[in-house]
PDB file of C-alpha atoms in Angstrom:
ATOM      1  CA  MET A   1      27.443   0.993   3.736  1.00  0.00           C
ATOM      2  CA  SER A   2      24.943  -1.803   4.137  1.00  0.00           C
ATOM      3  CA  THR A   3      25.760  -5.032   2.367  1.00  0.00           C
ATOM      4  CA  VAL A   4      22.264  -6.542   2.809  1.00  0.00           C
ATOM      5  CA  ALA A   5      20.627  -7.297  -0.503  1.00  0.00           C
ATOM      6  CA  PRO A   6      17.529  -5.175  -1.347  1.00  0.00           C
ATOM      7  CA  ALA A   7      14.160  -6.805  -1.016  1.00  0.00           C
ATOM      8  CA  ILE A   8      13.245  -5.729  -4.462  1.00  0.00           C
ATOM      9  CA  SER A   9      15.750  -5.017  -7.308  1.00  0.00           C
ATOM     10  CA  VAL A  10      14.630  -3.798 -10.778  1.00  0.00           C
ATOM     11  CA  ARG A  11      17.112  -3.123 -13.572  1.00  0.00           C
ATOM     12  CA  GLY A  12      16.188  -1.938 -17.103  1.00  0.00           C
ATOM     13  CA  LEU A  13      12.519  -3.097 -16.888  1.00  0.00           C
ATOM     14  CA  ARG A  14      10.537  -2.730 -20.138  1.00  0.00           C
ATOM     15  CA  LYS A  15       7.064  -3.693 -21.068  1.00  0.00           C
ATOM     16  CA  SER A  16       4.864  -2.961 -24.142  1.00  0.00           C
ATOM     17  CA  PHE A  17       1.428  -3.820 -25.092  1.00  0.00           C
ATOM     18  CA  LYS A  18       1.424  -3.879 -28.930  1.00  0.00           C
ATOM     19  CA  GLU A  19       2.546  -0.493 -29.995  1.00  0.00           C
ATOM     20  CA  LEU A  20       2.100   1.072 -26.493  1.00  0.00           C
ATOM     21  CA  GLU A  21       5.449   1.181 -24.656  1.00  0.00           C
ATOM     22  CA  VAL A  22       4.361   1.298 -20.994  1.00  0.00           C
ATOM     23  CA  LEU A  23       7.714   0.811 -19.140  1.00  0.00           C
ATOM     24  CA  ARG A  24      10.853   2.107 -20.839  1.00  0.00           C
ATOM     25  CA  GLY A  25      13.824   1.130 -18.669  1.00  0.00           C
ATOM     26  CA  VAL A  26      12.692   1.310 -15.027  1.00  0.00           C
ATOM     27  CA  ASP A  27      15.420   0.983 -12.334  1.00  0.00           C
ATOM     28  CA  LEU A  28      14.295   0.710  -8.663  1.00  0.00           C
ATOM     29  CA  GLU A  29      15.471  -0.700  -5.414  1.00  0.00           C
ATOM     30  CA  VAL A  30      13.633  -1.292  -2.249  1.00  0.00           C
ATOM     31  CA  ALA A  31      15.418  -1.909   1.044  1.00  0.00           C
ATOM     32  CA  ARG A  32      14.233  -4.588   3.283  1.00  0.00           C
ATOM     33  CA  GLY A  33      11.823  -3.509   5.998  1.00  0.00           C
ATOM     34  CA  SER A  34      11.118  -0.137   4.240  1.00  0.00           C
ATOM     35  CA  ILE A  35       8.059   1.522   2.678  1.00  0.00           C
ATOM     36  CA  VAL A  36       8.737   2.818  -0.939  1.00  0.00           C
ATOM     37  CA  ALA A  37       5.874   4.745  -2.700  1.00  0.00           C
ATOM     38  CA  LEU A  38       5.835   4.566  -6.459  1.00  0.00           C
ATOM     39  CA  LEU A  39       4.158   7.761  -7.473  1.00  0.00           C
ATOM     40  CA  GLY A  40       2.640   8.557 -10.741  1.00  0.00           C
ATOM     41  CA  SER A  41      -0.479   9.735 -12.532  1.00  0.00           C
ATOM     42  CA  ASN A  42      -2.959   7.438 -14.159  1.00  0.00           C
ATOM     43  CA  GLY A  43      -1.396   5.593 -17.003  1.00  0.00           C
ATOM     44  CA  ALA A  44       2.123   6.125 -15.811  1.00  0.00           C
ATOM     45  CA  GLY A  45       2.765   2.332 -15.669  1.00  0.00           C
ATOM     46  CA  LYS A  46       2.489   1.814 -11.866  1.00  0.00           C
ATOM     47  CA  THR A  47       0.187  -1.143 -11.965  1.00  0.00           C
ATOM     48  CA  THR A  48       2.131  -2.785 -14.849  1.00  0.00           C
ATOM     49  CA  ALA A  49       5.300  -2.610 -12.775  1.00  0.00           C
ATOM     50  CA  VAL A  50       3.513  -4.254  -9.769  1.00  0.00           C
ATOM     51  CA  ARG A  51       2.004  -6.899 -11.940  1.00  0.00           C
ATOM     52  CA  ILE A  52       5.526  -7.806 -13.278  1.00  0.00           C
ATOM     53  CA  LEU A  53       6.904  -7.837  -9.696  1.00  0.00           C
ATOM     54  CA  SER A  54       4.108 -10.130  -8.576  1.00  0.00           C
ATOM     55  CA  THR A  55       4.720 -12.519 -11.556  1.00  0.00           C
ATOM     56  CA  LEU A  56       1.271 -11.711 -13.087  1.00  0.00           C
ATOM     57  CA  LEU A  57       2.985 -10.311 -16.225  1.00  0.00           C
ATOM     58  CA  THR A  58       6.164 -11.214 -17.933  1.00  0.00           C
ATOM     59  CA  PRO A  59       8.691  -8.381 -18.706  1.00  0.00           C
ATOM     60  CA  ASP A  60       9.938  -7.797 -22.313  1.00  0.00           C
ATOM     61  CA  ALA A  61      13.363  -6.908 -21.059  1.00  0.00           C
ATOM     62  CA  GLY A  62      15.333  -6.081 -17.920  1.00  0.00           C
ATOM     63  CA  THR A  63      15.899  -8.026 -14.682  1.00  0.00           C
ATOM     64  CA  VAL A  64      13.606  -8.128 -11.596  1.00  0.00           C
ATOM     65  CA  THR A  65      14.307  -9.970  -8.372  1.00  0.00           C
ATOM     66  CA  VAL A  66      12.015 -10.178  -5.307  1.00  0.00           C
ATOM     67  CA  HIS A  67      13.362 -11.416  -1.962  1.00  0.00           C
ATOM     68  CA  GLY A  68      16.414 -12.838  -3.940  1.00  0.00           C
ATOM     69  CA  ASP A  69      14.403 -14.676  -6.494  1.00  0.00           C
ATOM     70  CA  ASP A  70      14.088 -13.841 -10.257  1.00  0.00           C
ATOM     71  CA  VAL A  71      10.525 -13.223 -11.319  1.00  0.00           C
ATOM     72  CA  VAL A  72      11.052 -14.895 -14.700  1.00  0.00           C
ATOM     73  CA  ALA A  73      13.505 -17.704 -13.756  1.00  0.00           C
ATOM     74  CA  ASP A  74      11.672 -18.770 -10.456  1.00  0.00           C
ATOM     75  CA  PRO A  75       8.135 -17.237 -10.295  1.00  0.00           C
ATOM     76  CA  SER A  76       7.028 -19.894  -7.796  1.00  0.00           C
ATOM     77  CA  ALA A  77       9.660 -18.843  -5.196  1.00  0.00           C
ATOM     78  CA  VAL A  78       8.622 -15.231  -5.724  1.00  0.00           C
ATOM     79  CA  ARG A  79       4.986 -15.944  -5.224  1.00  0.00           C
ATOM     80  CA  GLY A  80       5.889 -17.717  -1.945  1.00  0.00           C
ATOM     81  CA  SER A  81       7.370 -14.663  -0.507  1.00  0.00           C
ATOM     82  CA  ILE A  82       4.878 -12.001  -1.543  1.00  0.00           C
ATOM     83  CA  SER A  83       1.367 -10.738  -1.106  1.00  0.00           C
ATOM     84  CA  LEU A  84      -0.499  -8.439  -3.389  1.00  0.00           C
ATOM     85  CA  THR A  85      -3.388  -6.178  -2.371  1.00  0.00           C
ATOM     86  CA  GLY A  86      -5.101  -4.530  -5.259  1.00  0.00           C
ATOM     87  CA  GLN A  87      -7.197  -1.438  -5.733  1.00  0.00           C
ATOM     88  CA  PHE A  88     -10.443  -3.174  -4.505  1.00  0.00           C
ATOM     89  CA  ALA A  89     -10.545  -5.255  -1.246  1.00  0.00           C
ATOM     90  CA  ALA A  90     -10.736  -8.874  -2.097  1.00  0.00           C
ATOM     91  CA  VAL A  91     -12.857  -9.907   0.783  1.00  0.00           C
ATOM     92  CA  ASP A  92     -15.881 -12.221   0.597  1.00  0.00           C
ATOM     93  CA  GLU A  93     -18.792 -10.120   1.858  1.00  0.00           C
ATOM     94  CA  VAL A  94     -20.888 -13.229   2.634  1.00  0.00           C
ATOM     95  CA  LEU A  95     -18.475 -14.329   5.152  1.00  0.00           C
ATOM     96  CA  THR A  96     -17.696 -12.793   8.531  1.00  0.00           C
ATOM     97  CA  GLY A  97     -14.349 -10.993   9.053  1.00  0.00           C
ATOM     98  CA  ARG A  98     -13.022 -13.914  10.894  1.00  0.00           C
ATOM     99  CA  GLU A  99     -14.243 -16.453   8.428  1.00  0.00           C
ATOM    100  CA  ASN A 100     -12.449 -14.612   5.634  1.00  0.00           C
ATOM    101  CA  LEU A 101      -9.139 -14.850   7.610  1.00  0.00           C
ATOM    102  CA  VAL A 102      -9.709 -18.515   8.572  1.00  0.00           C
ATOM    103  CA  LEU A 103     -10.429 -19.299   4.884  1.00  0.00           C
ATOM    104  CA  VAL A 104      -7.068 -17.859   3.753  1.00  0.00           C
ATOM    105  CA  ALA A 105      -5.109 -19.464   6.607  1.00  0.00           C
ATOM    106  CA  ARG A 106      -6.672 -22.943   5.518  1.00  0.00           C
ATOM    107  CA  LEU A 107      -5.798 -22.180   1.940  1.00  0.00           C
ATOM    108  CA  ARG A 108      -2.137 -21.607   2.972  1.00  0.00           C
ATOM    109  CA  HIS A 109      -2.152 -24.904   4.926  1.00  0.00           C
ATOM    110  CA  LEU A 110      -1.383 -23.060   8.249  1.00  0.00           C
ATOM    111  CA  PRO A 111      -1.806 -24.851  11.574  1.00  0.00           C
ATOM    112  CA  ASP A 112      -4.674 -23.570  13.864  1.00  0.00           C
ATOM    113  CA  PRO A 113      -6.290 -21.008  11.414  1.00  0.00           C
ATOM    114  CA  GLY A 114      -8.609 -19.925  14.024  1.00  0.00           C
ATOM    115  CA  ALA A 115      -5.754 -18.650  16.209  1.00  0.00           C
ATOM    116  CA  VAL A 116      -4.116 -16.896  13.152  1.00  0.00           C
ATOM    117  CA  ALA A 117      -7.443 -15.168  12.374  1.00  0.00           C
ATOM    118  CA  ASP A 118      -7.879 -14.065  15.996  1.00  0.00           C
ATOM    119  CA  ARG A 119      -4.288 -12.649  16.289  1.00  0.00           C
ATOM    120  CA  LEU A 120      -4.781 -10.590  12.921  1.00  0.00           C
ATOM    121  CA  LEU A 121      -8.244  -9.391  14.028  1.00  0.00           C
ATOM    122  CA  ALA A 122      -6.641  -7.986  17.200  1.00  0.00           C
ATOM    123  CA  ARG A 123      -3.645  -6.562  15.410  1.00  0.00           C
ATOM    124  CA  PHE A 124      -5.941  -4.468  13.024  1.00  0.00           C
ATOM    125  CA  SER A 125      -8.556  -3.538  15.776  1.00  0.00           C
ATOM    126  CA  LEU A 126     -11.140  -5.684  14.231  1.00  0.00           C
ATOM    127  CA  THR A 127     -11.876  -8.176  17.095  1.00  0.00           C
ATOM    128  CA  ASP A 128     -15.346  -6.703  17.905  1.00  0.00           C
ATOM    129  CA  ALA A 129     -16.340  -6.881  14.251  1.00  0.00           C
ATOM    130  CA  GLY A 130     -14.888 -10.235  13.615  1.00  0.00           C
ATOM    131  CA  GLY A 131     -18.269 -12.018  13.938  1.00  0.00           C
ATOM    132  CA  ARG A 132     -20.057  -9.739  11.577  1.00  0.00           C
ATOM    133  CA  ARG A 133     -20.443 -10.308   7.851  1.00  0.00           C
ATOM    134  CA  ALA A 134     -17.854  -8.246   5.866  1.00  0.00           C
ATOM    135  CA  ALA A 135     -20.773  -6.790   3.831  1.00  0.00           C
ATOM    136  CA  THR A 136     -21.570  -4.608   6.952  1.00  0.00           C
ATOM    137  CA  TYR A 137     -18.096  -3.294   7.260  1.00  0.00           C
ATOM    138  CA  SER A 138     -17.145   0.312   6.462  1.00  0.00           C
ATOM    139  CA  GLY A 139     -14.674   0.981   3.688  1.00  0.00           C
ATOM    140  CA  GLY A 140     -11.871   1.516   6.036  1.00  0.00           C
ATOM    141  CA  MET A 141     -12.577  -1.729   8.055  1.00  0.00           C
ATOM    142  CA  ARG A 142     -12.840  -3.685   4.761  1.00  0.00           C
ATOM    143  CA  ARG A 143      -9.513  -2.416   3.711  1.00  0.00           C
ATOM    144  CA  ARG A 144      -7.950  -3.283   6.967  1.00  0.00           C
ATOM    145  CA  LEU A 145      -9.314  -6.747   6.723  1.00  0.00           C
ATOM    146  CA  ASP A 146      -7.926  -7.102   3.174  1.00  0.00           C
ATOM    147  CA  ILE A 147      -4.474  -6.010   4.465  1.00  0.00           C
ATOM    148  CA  ALA A 148      -4.833  -8.458   7.300  1.00  0.00           C
ATOM    149  CA  MET A 149      -5.588 -11.186   4.901  1.00  0.00           C
ATOM    150  CA  SER A 150      -2.606 -10.387   2.846  1.00  0.00           C
ATOM    151  CA  LEU A 151      -0.358 -10.878   5.926  1.00  0.00           C
ATOM    152  CA  ILE A 152      -1.444 -14.522   6.539  1.00  0.00           C
ATOM    153  CA  GLY A 153       1.596 -16.637   6.067  1.00  0.00           C
ATOM    154  CA  ASP A 154       3.966 -13.736   7.008  1.00  0.00           C
ATOM    155  CA  PRO A 155       5.095 -12.860   3.555  1.00  0.00           C
ATOM    156  CA  PRO A 156       8.212 -10.688   3.706  1.00  0.00           C
ATOM    157  CA  VAL A 157       7.244  -8.425   0.814  1.00  0.00           C
ATOM    158  CA  ILE A 158       3.835  -6.920   0.181  1.00  0.00           C
ATOM    159  CA  PHE A 159       2.599  -4.878  -2.811  1.00  0.00           C
ATOM    160  CA  LEU A 160      -0.198  -2.331  -2.222  1.00  0.00           C
ATOM    161  CA  ASP A 161      -1.627  -1.161  -5.428  1.00  0.00           C
ATOM    162  CA  GLU A 162      -3.690   2.138  -5.049  1.00  0.00           C
ATOM    163  CA  PRO A 163      -4.763   0.846  -1.575  1.00  0.00           C
ATOM    164  CA  THR A 164      -6.933   3.859  -0.700  1.00  0.00           C
ATOM    165  CA  THR A 165      -8.628   4.368  -4.097  1.00  0.00           C
ATOM    166  CA  GLY A 166     -12.296   5.350  -3.447  1.00  0.00           C
ATOM    167  CA  LEU A 167     -11.970   5.541   0.297  1.00  0.00           C
ATOM    168  CA  ASP A 168     -13.347   8.475   2.448  1.00  0.00           C
ATOM    169  CA  PRO A 169     -10.866  10.572   4.561  1.00  0.00           C
ATOM    170  CA  GLN A 170     -11.370   8.537   7.804  1.00  0.00           C
ATOM    171  CA  ALA A 171     -10.998   5.288   5.851  1.00  0.00           C
ATOM    172  CA  ARG A 172      -7.727   6.416   4.310  1.00  0.00           C
ATOM    173  CA  ILE A 173      -6.467   7.218   7.689  1.00  0.00           C
ATOM    174  CA  GLU A 174      -7.292   3.642   8.838  1.00  0.00           C
ATOM    175  CA  ALA A 175      -5.661   2.197   5.823  1.00  0.00           C
ATOM    176  CA  TRP A 176      -2.508   4.330   6.480  1.00  0.00           C
ATOM    177  CA  ASP A 177      -2.389   3.031  10.119  1.00  0.00           C
ATOM    178  CA  ALA A 178      -2.509  -0.489   8.822  1.00  0.00           C
ATOM    179  CA  VAL A 179       0.343   0.132   6.346  1.00  0.00           C
ATOM    180  CA  ARG A 180       2.459   1.595   9.190  1.00  0.00           C
ATOM    181  CA  GLU A 181       1.653  -1.524  11.174  1.00  0.00           C
ATOM    182  CA  LEU A 182       3.205  -3.562   8.469  1.00  0.00           C
ATOM    183  CA  ALA A 183       6.428  -1.671   8.309  1.00  0.00           C
ATOM    184  CA  ALA A 184       6.652  -1.716  12.080  1.00  0.00           C
ATOM    185  CA  GLY A 185       6.587  -5.628  11.996  1.00  0.00           C
ATOM    186  CA  GLY A 186       9.501  -5.537   9.538  1.00  0.00           C
ATOM    187  CA  THR A 187       7.491  -6.188   6.264  1.00  0.00           C
ATOM    188  CA  THR A 188       8.811  -4.655   3.205  1.00  0.00           C
ATOM    189  CA  VAL A 189       6.080  -2.478   1.400  1.00  0.00           C
ATOM    190  CA  LEU A 190       5.949  -1.182  -2.223  1.00  0.00           C
ATOM    191  CA  LEU A 191       3.067   1.190  -2.390  1.00  0.00           C
ATOM    192  CA  THR A 192       1.706   2.614  -5.663  1.00  0.00           C
ATOM    193  CA  THR A 193      -0.366   5.733  -5.412  1.00  0.00           C
ATOM    194  CA  GLN A 194      -1.365   8.871  -7.299  1.00  0.00           C
ATOM    195  CA  TYR A 195      -2.004  10.701  -4.073  1.00  0.00           C
ATOM    196  CA  LEU A 196       0.974  12.978  -3.086  1.00  0.00           C
ATOM    197  CA  ASP A 197      -0.114  13.313   0.650  1.00  0.00           C
ATOM    198  CA  GLU A 198      -0.315   9.470   0.851  1.00  0.00           C
ATOM    199  CA  ALA A 199       3.280   9.071  -0.318  1.00  0.00           C
ATOM    200  CA  GLU A 200       4.450  11.967   1.972  1.00  0.00           C
ATOM    201  CA  GLN A 201       2.652  10.307   5.048  1.00  0.00           C
ATOM    202  CA  LEU A 202       3.826   6.800   4.631  1.00  0.00           C
ATOM    203  CA  ALA A 203       7.063   6.429   2.493  1.00  0.00           C
ATOM    204  CA  ASP A 204      10.587   6.147   3.579  1.00  0.00           C
ATOM    205  CA  ARG A 205      11.498   6.762  -0.088  1.00  0.00           C
ATOM    206  CA  ILE A 206       9.594   8.026  -3.055  1.00  0.00           C
ATOM    207  CA  ALA A 207      10.080   7.054  -6.585  1.00  0.00           C
ATOM    208  CA  ILE A 208       8.243   9.070  -9.238  1.00  0.00           C
ATOM    209  CA  LEU A 209       7.270   7.196 -12.396  1.00  0.00           C
ATOM    210  CA  HIS A 210       6.586   9.341 -15.456  1.00  0.00           C
ATOM    211  CA  GLU A 211       6.107   8.208 -19.005  1.00  0.00           C
ATOM    212  CA  GLY A 212       7.502   4.815 -18.319  1.00  0.00           C
ATOM    213  CA  ARG A 213      10.685   5.750 -16.505  1.00  0.00           C
ATOM    214  CA  ILE A 214      11.682   6.686 -12.925  1.00  0.00           C
ATOM    215  CA  ILE A 215      12.585  10.387 -13.073  1.00  0.00           C
ATOM    216  CA  ALA A 216      13.290  10.972  -9.310  1.00  0.00           C
ATOM    217  CA  ASP A 217      13.999   8.602  -6.381  1.00  0.00           C
ATOM    218  CA  GLY A 218      14.827   9.536  -2.897  1.00  0.00           C
ATOM    219  CA  THR A 219      13.490  10.594   0.479  1.00  0.00           C
ATOM    220  CA  LEU A 220      11.041  13.446   0.812  1.00  0.00           C
ATOM    221  CA  ALA A 221      13.948  15.710   1.809  1.00  0.00           C
ATOM    222  CA  ASP A 222      16.034  14.565  -1.195  1.00  0.00           C
ATOM    223  CA  LEU A 223      13.171  15.455  -3.503  1.00  0.00           C
ATOM    224  CA  LYS A 224      12.608  18.792  -1.901  1.00  0.00           C
ATOM    225  CA  ARG A 225      16.242  19.544  -2.567  1.00  0.00           C
ATOM    226  CA  LEU A 226      15.604  19.318  -6.236  1.00  0.00           C
ATOM    227  CA  LEU A 227      13.699  22.448  -6.174  1.00  0.00           C
ATOM    228  CA  PRO A 228      14.899  26.069  -5.750  1.00  0.00           C
ATOM    229  CA  ALA A 229      15.274  27.158  -2.053  1.00  0.00           C
ATOM    230  CA  PRO A 230      11.921  28.212  -0.645  1.00  0.00           C
ATOM    231  CA  LYS A 231      11.049  31.925  -0.178  1.00  0.00           C
ATOM    232  CA  VAL A 232      10.080  32.473   3.352  1.00  0.00           C
ATOM    233  CA  GLU A 233       6.780  34.194   4.022  1.00  0.00           C
ATOM    234  CA  TYR A 234       4.602  34.468   7.131  1.00  0.00           C
ATOM    235  CA  VAL A 235       1.004  33.589   6.621  1.00  0.00           C
ATOM    236  CA  GLU A 236      -1.840  32.472   8.677  1.00  0.00           C
ATOM    237  CA  LYS A 237      -2.371  28.768   8.530  1.00  0.00           C
ATOM    238  CA  GLN A 238      -5.732  27.636   7.655  1.00  0.00           C
ATOM    239  CA  PRO A 239      -7.204  24.227   8.280  1.00  0.00           C
ATOM    240  CA  THR A 240      -7.366  21.814   5.313  1.00  0.00           C
ATOM    241  CA  LEU A 241     -10.776  20.632   4.176  1.00  0.00           C
ATOM    242  CA  GLU A 242      -9.769  17.223   5.341  1.00  0.00           C
ATOM    243  CA  GLU A 243      -9.092  18.495   8.789  1.00  0.00           C
ATOM    244  CA  ILE A 244     -12.408  20.342   8.802  1.00  0.00           C
ATOM    245  CA  PHE A 245     -14.193  17.277   7.704  1.00  0.00           C
ATOM    246  CA  LEU A 246     -12.659  15.112  10.423  1.00  0.00           C
ATOM    247  CA  ALA A 247     -13.239  17.796  13.127  1.00  0.00           C
ATOM    248  CA  ILE A 248     -16.829  18.227  12.215  1.00  0.00           C
ATOM    249  CA  THR A 249     -17.717  14.501  11.903  1.00  0.00           C
ATOM    250  CA  GLY A 250     -15.784  13.639  15.031  1.00  0.00           C
ATOM    251  CA  SER A 251     -13.946  10.625  13.363  1.00  0.00           C
ATOM    252  CA  GLY A 252     -10.291  10.613  13.888  1.00  0.00           C
ATOM    253  CA  ALA A 253     -10.140  14.273  14.734  1.00  0.00           C
ATOM    254  CA  PRO A 254      -6.770  15.904  14.492  1.00  0.00           C
ATOM    255  CA  ARG A 255      -4.940  16.423  17.786  1.00  0.00           C
ATOM    256  CA  GLY A 256      -6.446  19.271  19.824  1.00  0.00           C
ATOM    257  CA  VAL A 257      -9.863  18.848  18.171  1.00  0.00           C
ATOM    258  CA  GLY A 258     -12.483  17.198  20.393  1.00  0.00           C
ATOM    259  CA  THR A 259     -15.200  14.797  19.273  1.00  0.00           C
ATOM    260  CA  THR A 260     -18.861  15.431  20.133  1.00  0.00           C
ATOM    261  CA  PRO A 261     -20.063  12.755  22.595  1.00  0.00           C
ATOM    262  CA  GLY A 262     -22.397  10.273  20.941  1.00  0.00           C
ATOM    263  CA  THR A 263     -21.368  10.930  17.368  1.00  0.00           C
ATOM    264  CA  GLU A 264     -18.888   8.203  17.024  1.00  0.00           C
ATOM    265  CA  ASP A 265     -19.425   5.657  14.267  1.00  0.00           C
ATOM    266  CA  PRO A 266     -20.435   2.186  15.915  1.00  0.00           C
ATOM    267  CA  SER A 267     -18.515   0.389  13.078  1.00  0.00           C
TER     268      SER A 267
END
């Protein structure tokens, strides 16, 4: 059994807004370097939990530590070890992609902000677009830039709150690739989402938040074992609508499906 302390530890977390009890005793642990998806419907309390973890809200009860620091007792230390990416990309559309990155690097007082920006542009396949204004970016490019900005300063823990809300299928895939890139680099990711396929694609573990409590927590295989044994039937597999869309448009087509020459999106 590993003795390494978790990157995130939540015990008995409670939060109410007047008479509305949003979180009613949440318990959650996130291992270092893993991706955990906090899954729940709208209003389940996902964003409230993330706002407490990122020190933007104070809990009513319970203990929460992030990277070993208590969010109530030492919020400054917590803020120094995290980054938060919300539902809408926080990029300045007047600036170029590179200028957005340089600006954040300067705000964090990092040496050689230009070199920091260039490394992140390359890491997220945005080098060719780095000199363009962010207003000209597609939704997926804007989200990749947003995630790249959140990595400046190498925070060990990143919160992604509904990162693909409003994105088209190709942009979602681009955002998923960016999240996988984070985990590959050793970053701990807590991802909130209401999309089942997103949790299935990305998460090492999945926690289901329902009516203010975690009602299930484990790997996808663990959660599948909570259901009765499946009945085996042989059916013809039909493509999903997303697979059809990607194949027809030629953007990120599934393996084995070719693209039509000349139809690639130049962005």
